[in-house]
Amino acid sequence: MSSSPQRKRIRKSPADRRAEIVDAAAAIALTEGLECITLRRIGEQLGVRPGLISHYFPAVEDLVAEAFGTAAGAELNTLLPADPATRSPTDRLARFFALATGAAYDDISRLWINARHLSRYRPALRDRVGHHEALWRGRLEDLVRDGVDCGEFRTADPYVTTIQILVVIDGLGAHANTEAADRPEVITRMAVSTAERELGLESGTLTRRSAALDAARGDAPAPPDPDGTPDPAQAPAAAHRVLP
Amino acid sequence: MSSSPQRKRIRKSPADRRAEIVDAAAAIALTEGLECITLRRIGEQLGVRPGLISHYFPAVEDLVAEAFGTAAGAELNTLLPADPATRSPTDRLARFFALATGAAYDDISRLWINARHLSRYRPALRDRVGHHEALWRGRLEDLVRDGVDCGEFRTADPYVTTIQILVVIDGLGAHANTEAADRPEVITRMAVSTAERELGLESGTLTRRSAALDAARGDAPAPPDPDGTPDPAQAPAAAHRVLP
DNA sequence: GATGCTATTGACGGCGCGACCAACGGGCAA
DNA sequence: TTGCCCGTTGGTCGCGCCGTCAATAGCATC
C-alpha cells in the first residue's frame, strides 16, 4: 500500500531528501548489512529511481560511510547520552551495560563487524569507523572520569580502563553472526565484570543497579527503533564489490 | 617469468590440483580477503582458466569455506600444535601469546573479522567458522587443562577461562583494519594479563617466559609463511556479492 | 605408436552493480 | 497565471562475477 507502481513524482528539498536517503541507508545497514546499501536498493526503499540516489551521493561509498555514521551515532546516543541527565555515573554505566549486552545489541555488533571488515577496502568508511571508535571511547571515558571525580569509581588510568571495557565488548560481539548464544553466564557478564574489577566496584554492583533501572524504566530515549524498514530478512540478493 | 601468456596445458591429478587450488585460495584469503577468492583470481594465480576452478568447486562458496579452513587451521597448528612436544604448558601458553600478539598476527585477525562478517551471508562459511572456533577453543582448553593437571595453572573452570582469553584476543584483533597501533602497552598485553590473572599466574610470568623463548627460538614450526603469493597488495579489484 | 579416459579449455548467457546524462516536470517566485 | 529552476526520471553504458557446456588435448595404458 505504500507505493503504487507508477507514482506521481514528489519533489523534496535537497536537505530533506538527503536526510531521507541517509536514514534509509542506515536502517538497511543495521538490518541487512552495509553491502546492501545499493543505488537500486535504497531507491526501491524510498520509491524513487536509483539515479536520484546517485545524484545526492555521486560515490556510493560516501553514502555507506554516512549510513554507518548515522546508525552508530544514534546507538551511541542511546547507550551513552551526551547529555548526562541527572543520573549518577554508576547508574549511567549500569544502564550502558544493560543495553549493550544481550541479543538486542546483536544488530549493532553485526554492524561493527561489518564496518570493520569493509573498512579494509573502503577508505571513506575506514575514516568514519575510526572517528566513531574515538567517539565511543571518548564518551565512555568521560563517564568513567565523572565517576572517578565523584568518588564512585576508582582507577589509576581512566583511558586504559575505558579501552579495556571496550575491548571486552568487542570481543563478545565478534560472534554475533556465528554463535547465537549458549554461552555461560560468566562469559555474558564478562564486560560488566571487567568494568567492576577495573573501576574498583564490588562485584554485582552494576548488574543489580541495572535490574533496578529495568524495573523503573520507561523514560529511556527509546531502544533500537531507527526507522521504517520492518524487514529483517536475512538473505538479501547479490554482489559485494571490493572496490567500487 | 612465471607463466608465458600461452602456456602448454599441464594435466595434474585431481587431488594435486584440488590441493593447489585450495592453497592458492587460502593464501589470497590471508593477504587480500575472502571476497577476492574468485574463479578468475585463483585461475590467474595458478596460470589456469577460471572454468577449471569451477570444475573442482561447482559452488565458489565451498572454496571460500575451504580456504578459510585451511588458513585458520594452519595458523592454529602454528600457535597451538596438537602435538604437545616436550614443553610445559606455561611455555606453550607463553609461546602462544608471543605469536598471537603484535602486528604479525594482524593478517589472521583480519581473516577472522572477514570470515565472521561474511558468515552473515554464506551458510557454508558460517559452518566452517563455527567449526574452527570450536577447534581453537578446544585446543586452548586442552592446554589449560594440561596446565591445571600438572599444577602450573589454577582455575575453577578451564572452559570459562579459555573463552575469557579468546574473547580478549578477539576484542584486541577487532581493529586490525582500522587502528594500526598506538595503543598503550597495557592494552596490548591485555590478553596475557587476562590469562595470568585467570590462571593464577604471577603477573609477567608468560611474558618473561616468552622473551626467553624468543632468545632460544629457531625450532619453531615456522612463523607465518603460508604459501607463495608474495603480493600483499592492499587494493584489489572489484565486487562483493552478498549472495552468489 | 595407437587408443581412450578425463583434465582442461574457451566461449557464452545472465545477473547486479555503479556511473553517467539528456530530457522531463513539480512547485516556488514573479 | 506564467515562467523557470532544479529535483527527478529513464535509459544506457561497461564492468566483474558465477555457472554451464561442448570441444580439445595431455598422458597413462595397452
Short mmCIF file of N, CA and C in Angstrom, two decimals, chain A residues 55-181:
data_model
loop_
_atom_site.label_atom_id
_atom_site.label_comp_id
_atom_site.label_asym_id
_atom_site.label_seq_id
_atom_site.Cartn_x
_atom_site.Cartn_y
_atom_site.Cartn_z
N HIS A 55 22.52 10.98 -7.58
CA HIS A 55 22.61 12.43 -7.65
C HIS A 55 23.06 13.02 -6.32
N TYR A 56 22.53 12.48 -5.23
CA TYR A 56 22.89 13.00 -3.91
C TYR A 56 24.23 12.46 -3.42
N PHE A 57 24.54 11.25 -3.83
CA PHE A 57 25.83 10.65 -3.45
C PHE A 57 26.52 10.10 -4.69
N PRO A 58 27.25 10.98 -5.37
CA PRO A 58 27.93 10.58 -6.61
C PRO A 58 28.79 9.34 -6.41
N ALA A 59 29.33 9.18 -5.24
CA ALA A 59 30.08 7.95 -4.93
C ALA A 59 29.36 7.21 -3.82
N VAL A 60 28.91 6.02 -4.11
CA VAL A 60 28.14 5.25 -3.13
C VAL A 60 28.90 5.07 -1.83
N GLU A 61 30.20 4.94 -1.95
CA GLU A 61 30.99 4.71 -0.75
C GLU A 61 30.73 5.78 0.31
N ASP A 62 30.51 7.00 -0.14
CA ASP A 62 30.25 8.07 0.82
C ASP A 62 28.92 7.86 1.53
N LEU A 63 27.95 7.36 0.79
CA LEU A 63 26.67 7.07 1.43
C LEU A 63 26.82 5.95 2.45
N VAL A 64 27.61 4.97 2.11
CA VAL A 64 27.85 3.87 3.05
C VAL A 64 28.47 4.39 4.34
N ALA A 65 29.48 5.22 4.19
CA ALA A 65 30.13 5.79 5.37
C ALA A 65 29.14 6.60 6.19
N GLU A 66 28.37 7.42 5.50
CA GLU A 66 27.39 8.26 6.17
C GLU A 66 26.35 7.41 6.90
N ALA A 67 25.89 6.36 6.25
CA ALA A 67 24.89 5.49 6.86
C ALA A 67 25.44 4.84 8.12
N PHE A 68 26.66 4.36 8.02
CA PHE A 68 27.28 3.77 9.21
C PHE A 68 27.34 4.79 10.33
N GLY A 69 27.80 5.99 9.99
CA GLY A 69 27.92 7.04 10.99
C GLY A 69 26.59 7.33 11.67
N THR A 70 25.55 7.40 10.87
CA THR A 70 24.24 7.69 11.42
C THR A 70 23.77 6.59 12.37
N ALA A 71 23.90 5.36 11.92
CA ALA A 71 23.45 4.24 12.75
C ALA A 71 24.27 4.15 14.03
N ALA A 72 25.58 4.22 13.89
CA ALA A 72 26.43 4.10 15.08
C ALA A 72 26.22 5.29 16.02
N GLY A 73 26.04 6.46 15.44
CA GLY A 73 25.84 7.64 16.26
C GLY A 73 24.54 7.56 17.04
N ALA A 74 23.49 7.12 16.38
CA ALA A 74 22.20 7.00 17.06
C ALA A 74 22.30 6.02 18.22
N GLU A 75 22.96 4.89 17.97
CA GLU A 75 23.10 3.89 19.02
C GLU A 75 23.90 4.46 20.19
N LEU A 76 24.97 5.17 19.86
CA LEU A 76 25.79 5.75 20.93
C LEU A 76 24.97 6.70 21.79
N ASN A 77 24.15 7.50 21.14
CA ASN A 77 23.32 8.44 21.90
C ASN A 77 22.30 7.73 22.77
N THR A 78 21.92 6.55 22.35
CA THR A 78 21.01 5.77 23.19
C THR A 78 21.75 5.18 24.39
N LEU A 79 22.92 4.62 24.11
CA LEU A 79 23.66 3.93 25.17
C LEU A 79 24.31 4.90 26.16
N LEU A 80 24.89 5.94 25.61
CA LEU A 80 25.61 6.90 26.44
C LEU A 80 25.23 8.32 26.04
N PRO A 81 24.07 8.77 26.47
CA PRO A 81 23.61 10.10 26.07
C PRO A 81 24.66 11.15 26.41
N ALA A 82 24.90 12.04 25.47
CA ALA A 82 25.89 13.10 25.71
C ALA A 82 25.42 13.98 26.86
N ASP A 83 24.13 14.20 26.87
CA ASP A 83 23.54 14.95 27.99
C ASP A 83 23.45 14.03 29.20
N PRO A 84 24.23 14.30 30.23
CA PRO A 84 24.33 13.40 31.37
C PRO A 84 23.04 13.23 32.15
N ALA A 85 22.05 14.05 31.89
CA ALA A 85 20.80 13.99 32.63
C ALA A 85 21.08 14.14 34.11
N THR A 86 20.31 13.47 34.92
CA THR A 86 20.51 13.68 36.36
C THR A 86 20.89 12.40 37.08
N ARG A 87 21.61 11.54 36.34
CA ARG A 87 21.92 10.26 36.96
C ARG A 87 23.34 10.19 37.45
N SER A 88 23.58 9.29 38.35
CA SER A 88 24.95 9.07 38.83
C SER A 88 25.71 8.26 37.79
N PRO A 89 27.01 8.45 37.74
CA PRO A 89 27.85 7.66 36.83
C PRO A 89 27.58 6.17 36.95
N THR A 90 27.41 5.68 38.14
CA THR A 90 27.14 4.26 38.32
C THR A 90 25.86 3.85 37.61
N ASP A 91 24.83 4.66 37.79
CA ASP A 91 23.57 4.36 37.11
C ASP A 91 23.73 4.40 35.61
N ARG A 92 24.42 5.40 35.13
CA ARG A 92 24.60 5.52 33.69
C ARG A 92 25.37 4.33 33.13
N LEU A 93 26.41 3.94 33.87
CA LEU A 93 27.21 2.81 33.41
C LEU A 93 26.40 1.52 33.44
N ALA A 94 25.61 1.36 34.49
CA ALA A 94 24.76 0.17 34.60
C ALA A 94 23.79 0.11 33.44
N ARG A 95 23.22 1.27 33.13
CA ARG A 95 22.29 1.34 32.01
C ARG A 95 23.00 0.98 30.70
N PHE A 96 24.21 1.48 30.56
CA PHE A 96 25.00 1.19 29.37
C PHE A 96 25.16 -0.31 29.17
N PHE A 97 25.56 -0.99 30.24
CA PHE A 97 25.78 -2.43 30.11
C PHE A 97 24.47 -3.18 29.91
N ALA A 98 23.42 -2.69 30.54
CA ALA A 98 22.13 -3.35 30.35
C ALA A 98 21.74 -3.33 28.88
N LEU A 99 22.02 -2.20 28.22
CA LEU A 99 21.63 -2.07 26.81
C LEU A 99 22.64 -2.71 25.87
N ALA A 100 23.89 -2.71 26.28
CA ALA A 100 24.95 -3.19 25.37
C ALA A 100 25.23 -4.68 25.54
N THR A 101 24.37 -5.34 26.27
CA THR A 101 24.56 -6.78 26.46
C THR A 101 23.26 -7.47 26.06
N GLY A 102 23.38 -8.66 25.59
CA GLY A 102 22.18 -9.39 25.22
C GLY A 102 21.88 -9.29 23.74
N ALA A 103 20.89 -10.01 23.33
CA ALA A 103 20.58 -10.18 21.91
C ALA A 103 20.15 -8.89 21.25
N ALA A 104 19.59 -7.98 22.04
CA ALA A 104 19.10 -6.73 21.45
C ALA A 104 20.24 -5.94 20.82
N TYR A 105 21.44 -6.21 21.32
CA TYR A 105 22.60 -5.48 20.85
C TYR A 105 23.24 -6.14 19.63
N ASP A 106 22.73 -7.30 19.26
CA ASP A 106 23.35 -8.07 18.18
C ASP A 106 23.42 -7.30 16.86
N ASP A 107 22.37 -6.56 16.55
CA ASP A 107 22.39 -5.80 15.29
C ASP A 107 23.55 -4.83 15.27
N ILE A 108 23.79 -4.22 16.40
CA ILE A 108 24.89 -3.26 16.47
C ILE A 108 26.23 -3.98 16.37
N SER A 109 26.34 -5.10 17.04
CA SER A 109 27.58 -5.88 16.93
C SER A 109 27.84 -6.25 15.48
N ARG A 110 26.80 -6.72 14.84
CA ARG A 110 26.92 -7.09 13.44
C ARG A 110 27.37 -5.90 12.60
N LEU A 111 26.80 -4.76 12.89
CA LEU A 111 27.15 -3.56 12.13
C LEU A 111 28.63 -3.21 12.30
N TRP A 112 29.11 -3.33 13.52
CA TRP A 112 30.52 -3.01 13.77
C TRP A 112 31.43 -4.00 13.07
N ILE A 113 31.10 -5.27 13.17
CA ILE A 113 31.91 -6.26 12.45
C ILE A 113 31.91 -5.93 10.97
N ASN A 114 30.72 -5.70 10.45
CA ASN A 114 30.55 -5.36 9.04
C ASN A 114 31.45 -4.19 8.66
N ALA A 115 31.34 -3.13 9.43
CA ALA A 115 32.08 -1.90 9.12
C ALA A 115 33.58 -2.10 9.25
N ARG A 116 33.97 -2.82 10.27
CA ARG A 116 35.41 -3.01 10.48
C ARG A 116 36.00 -3.86 9.37
N HIS A 117 35.22 -4.79 8.88
CA HIS A 117 35.74 -5.57 7.77
C HIS A 117 35.76 -4.76 6.48
N LEU A 118 34.65 -4.14 6.17
CA LEU A 118 34.54 -3.39 4.92
C LEU A 118 35.56 -2.25 4.87
N SER A 119 35.97 -1.79 6.04
CA SER A 119 36.98 -0.74 6.12
C SER A 119 38.26 -1.13 5.40
N ARG A 120 38.45 -2.42 5.31
CA ARG A 120 39.64 -2.90 4.64
C ARG A 120 39.72 -2.42 3.20
N TYR A 121 38.57 -2.27 2.58
CA TYR A 121 38.54 -1.93 1.17
C TYR A 121 38.05 -0.51 0.90
N ARG A 122 37.42 0.12 1.87
CA ARG A 122 36.78 1.41 1.63
C ARG A 122 37.35 2.49 2.55
N PRO A 123 38.25 3.29 2.03
CA PRO A 123 38.89 4.33 2.83
C PRO A 123 37.90 5.26 3.52
N ALA A 124 36.89 5.69 2.81
CA ALA A 124 35.94 6.63 3.41
C ALA A 124 35.28 6.01 4.63
N LEU A 125 34.92 4.75 4.50
CA LEU A 125 34.31 4.06 5.63
C LEU A 125 35.31 3.89 6.76
N ARG A 126 36.55 3.58 6.39
CA ARG A 126 37.57 3.39 7.41
C ARG A 126 37.72 4.64 8.26
N ASP A 127 37.74 5.78 7.61
CA ASP A 127 37.84 7.04 8.36
C ASP A 127 36.67 7.19 9.31
N ARG A 128 35.49 6.92 8.80
CA ARG A 128 34.30 7.08 9.61
C ARG A 128 34.31 6.13 10.79
N VAL A 129 34.74 4.93 10.56
CA VAL A 129 34.80 3.96 11.65
C VAL A 129 35.79 4.43 12.72
N GLY A 130 36.94 4.88 12.25
CA GLY A 130 37.93 5.40 13.21
C GLY A 130 37.35 6.55 14.02
N HIS A 131 36.65 7.40 13.33
CA HIS A 131 36.05 8.55 14.01
C HIS A 131 35.06 8.10 15.09
N HIS A 132 34.22 7.15 14.74
CA HIS A 132 33.22 6.71 15.71
C HIS A 132 33.82 5.87 16.83
N GLU A 133 34.89 5.17 16.53
CA GLU A 133 35.57 4.47 17.62
C GLU A 133 36.04 5.50 18.64
N ALA A 134 36.59 6.59 18.13
CA ALA A 134 37.05 7.65 19.03
C ALA A 134 35.88 8.25 19.81
N LEU A 135 34.75 8.41 19.12
CA LEU A 135 33.56 8.95 19.78
C LEU A 135 33.11 8.08 20.94
N TRP A 136 32.96 6.80 20.65
CA TRP A 136 32.52 5.85 21.69
C TRP A 136 33.50 5.87 22.86
N ARG A 137 34.77 5.78 22.51
CA ARG A 137 35.81 5.76 23.53
C ARG A 137 35.72 7.02 24.38
N GLY A 138 35.62 8.16 23.70
CA GLY A 138 35.57 9.43 24.41
C GLY A 138 34.37 9.52 25.33
N ARG A 139 33.23 9.10 24.81
CA ARG A 139 32.01 9.19 25.60
C ARG A 139 32.09 8.32 26.84
N LEU A 140 32.61 7.09 26.65
CA LEU A 140 32.73 6.19 27.80
C LEU A 140 33.78 6.69 28.78
N GLU A 141 34.87 7.22 28.22
CA GLU A 141 35.93 7.73 29.09
C GLU A 141 35.41 8.90 29.93
N ASP A 142 34.61 9.76 29.33
CA ASP A 142 34.04 10.86 30.09
C ASP A 142 33.23 10.34 31.27
N LEU A 143 32.46 9.31 30.98
CA LEU A 143 31.64 8.72 32.04
C LEU A 143 32.53 8.18 33.16
N VAL A 144 33.58 7.48 32.75
CA VAL A 144 34.49 6.93 33.76
C VAL A 144 35.10 8.05 34.59
N ARG A 145 35.54 9.10 33.93
CA ARG A 145 36.15 10.22 34.65
C ARG A 145 35.14 10.87 35.61
N ASP A 146 33.92 11.02 35.15
CA ASP A 146 32.89 11.55 36.04
C ASP A 146 32.80 10.71 37.31
N GLY A 147 32.77 9.41 37.08
CA GLY A 147 32.66 8.51 38.22
C GLY A 147 33.85 8.62 39.16
N VAL A 148 35.02 8.75 38.58
CA VAL A 148 36.22 8.90 39.41
C VAL A 148 36.15 10.20 40.19
N ASP A 149 35.76 11.26 39.49
CA ASP A 149 35.70 12.57 40.13
C ASP A 149 34.76 12.59 41.33
N CYS A 150 33.63 11.93 41.19
CA CYS A 150 32.67 11.99 42.30
C CYS A 150 32.84 10.82 43.24
N GLY A 151 33.94 10.10 43.08
CA GLY A 151 34.28 9.08 44.07
C GLY A 151 33.58 7.74 43.92
N GLU A 152 32.79 7.58 42.86
CA GLU A 152 32.10 6.29 42.72
C GLU A 152 33.00 5.23 42.11
N PHE A 153 33.92 5.67 41.25
CA PHE A 153 34.84 4.72 40.61
C PHE A 153 36.25 4.98 41.11
N ARG A 154 37.07 3.93 41.02
CA ARG A 154 38.48 4.10 41.35
C ARG A 154 39.32 3.43 40.28
N THR A 155 40.12 4.23 39.58
CA THR A 155 41.04 3.67 38.59
C THR A 155 42.21 4.62 38.40
N ALA A 156 43.36 4.03 38.17
CA ALA A 156 44.56 4.85 38.02
C ALA A 156 44.56 5.54 36.66
N ASP A 157 44.02 4.87 35.68
CA ASP A 157 44.07 5.42 34.32
C ASP A 157 42.74 5.23 33.60
N PRO A 158 41.87 6.23 33.67
CA PRO A 158 40.53 6.13 33.05
C PRO A 158 40.59 5.74 31.58
N TYR A 159 41.57 6.25 30.89
CA TYR A 159 41.69 5.95 29.47
C TYR A 159 41.89 4.45 29.24
N VAL A 160 42.85 3.90 29.94
CA VAL A 160 43.13 2.47 29.80
C VAL A 160 41.92 1.64 30.21
N THR A 161 41.32 1.99 31.31
CA THR A 161 40.15 1.25 31.77
C THR A 161 39.05 1.27 30.72
N THR A 162 38.84 2.44 30.14
CA THR A 162 37.83 2.56 29.09
C THR A 162 38.11 1.60 27.94
N ILE A 163 39.34 1.60 27.48
CA ILE A 163 39.67 0.72 26.37
C ILE A 163 39.51 -0.74 26.77
N GLN A 164 39.89 -1.05 27.99
CA GLN A 164 39.74 -2.45 28.44
C GLN A 164 38.28 -2.88 28.34
N ILE A 165 37.40 -2.02 28.79
CA ILE A 165 35.97 -2.36 28.71
C ILE A 165 35.53 -2.54 27.26
N LEU A 166 35.97 -1.62 26.42
CA LEU A 166 35.55 -1.69 25.02
C LEU A 166 36.11 -2.93 24.33
N VAL A 167 37.33 -3.30 24.68
CA VAL A 167 37.92 -4.50 24.07
C VAL A 167 37.07 -5.72 24.40
N VAL A 168 36.65 -5.81 25.63
CA VAL A 168 35.83 -6.96 26.02
C VAL A 168 34.49 -6.93 25.28
N ILE A 169 33.90 -5.76 25.19
CA ILE A 169 32.63 -5.66 24.46
C ILE A 169 32.82 -6.09 23.00
N ASP A 170 33.89 -5.61 22.40
CA ASP A 170 34.17 -6.01 21.01
C ASP A 170 34.37 -7.52 20.91
N GLY A 171 35.09 -8.05 21.83
CA GLY A 171 35.36 -9.49 21.81
C GLY A 171 34.09 -10.30 21.96
N LEU A 172 33.20 -9.84 22.82
CA LEU A 172 31.94 -10.55 23.00
C LEU A 172 31.06 -10.43 21.76
N GLY A 173 31.13 -9.28 21.10
CA GLY A 173 30.29 -9.05 19.94
C GLY A 173 30.77 -9.74 18.68
N ALA A 174 32.01 -10.19 18.71
CA ALA A 174 32.62 -10.73 17.49
C ALA A 174 31.84 -11.90 16.89
N HIS A 175 31.10 -12.58 17.73
CA HIS A 175 30.44 -13.81 17.26
C HIS A 175 28.99 -13.60 16.87
N ALA A 176 28.58 -12.35 16.77
CA ALA A 176 27.16 -12.05 16.51
C ALA A 176 26.60 -12.78 15.29
N ASN A 177 27.47 -13.07 14.32
CA ASN A 177 26.98 -13.73 13.12
C ASN A 177 27.09 -15.26 13.17
N THR A 178 27.84 -15.76 14.13
CA THR A 178 28.10 -17.19 14.09
C THR A 178 27.43 -17.96 15.24
N GLU A 179 27.81 -17.65 16.48
CA GLU A 179 27.18 -18.35 17.60
C GLU A 179 26.12 -17.45 18.21
N ALA A 180 24.90 -17.91 18.18
CA ALA A 180 23.83 -17.10 18.74
C ALA A 180 24.04 -16.88 20.23
N ALA A 181 23.94 -17.96 21.00
CA ALA A 181 24.03 -17.76 22.44
C ALA A 181 24.78 -18.93 23.08
#
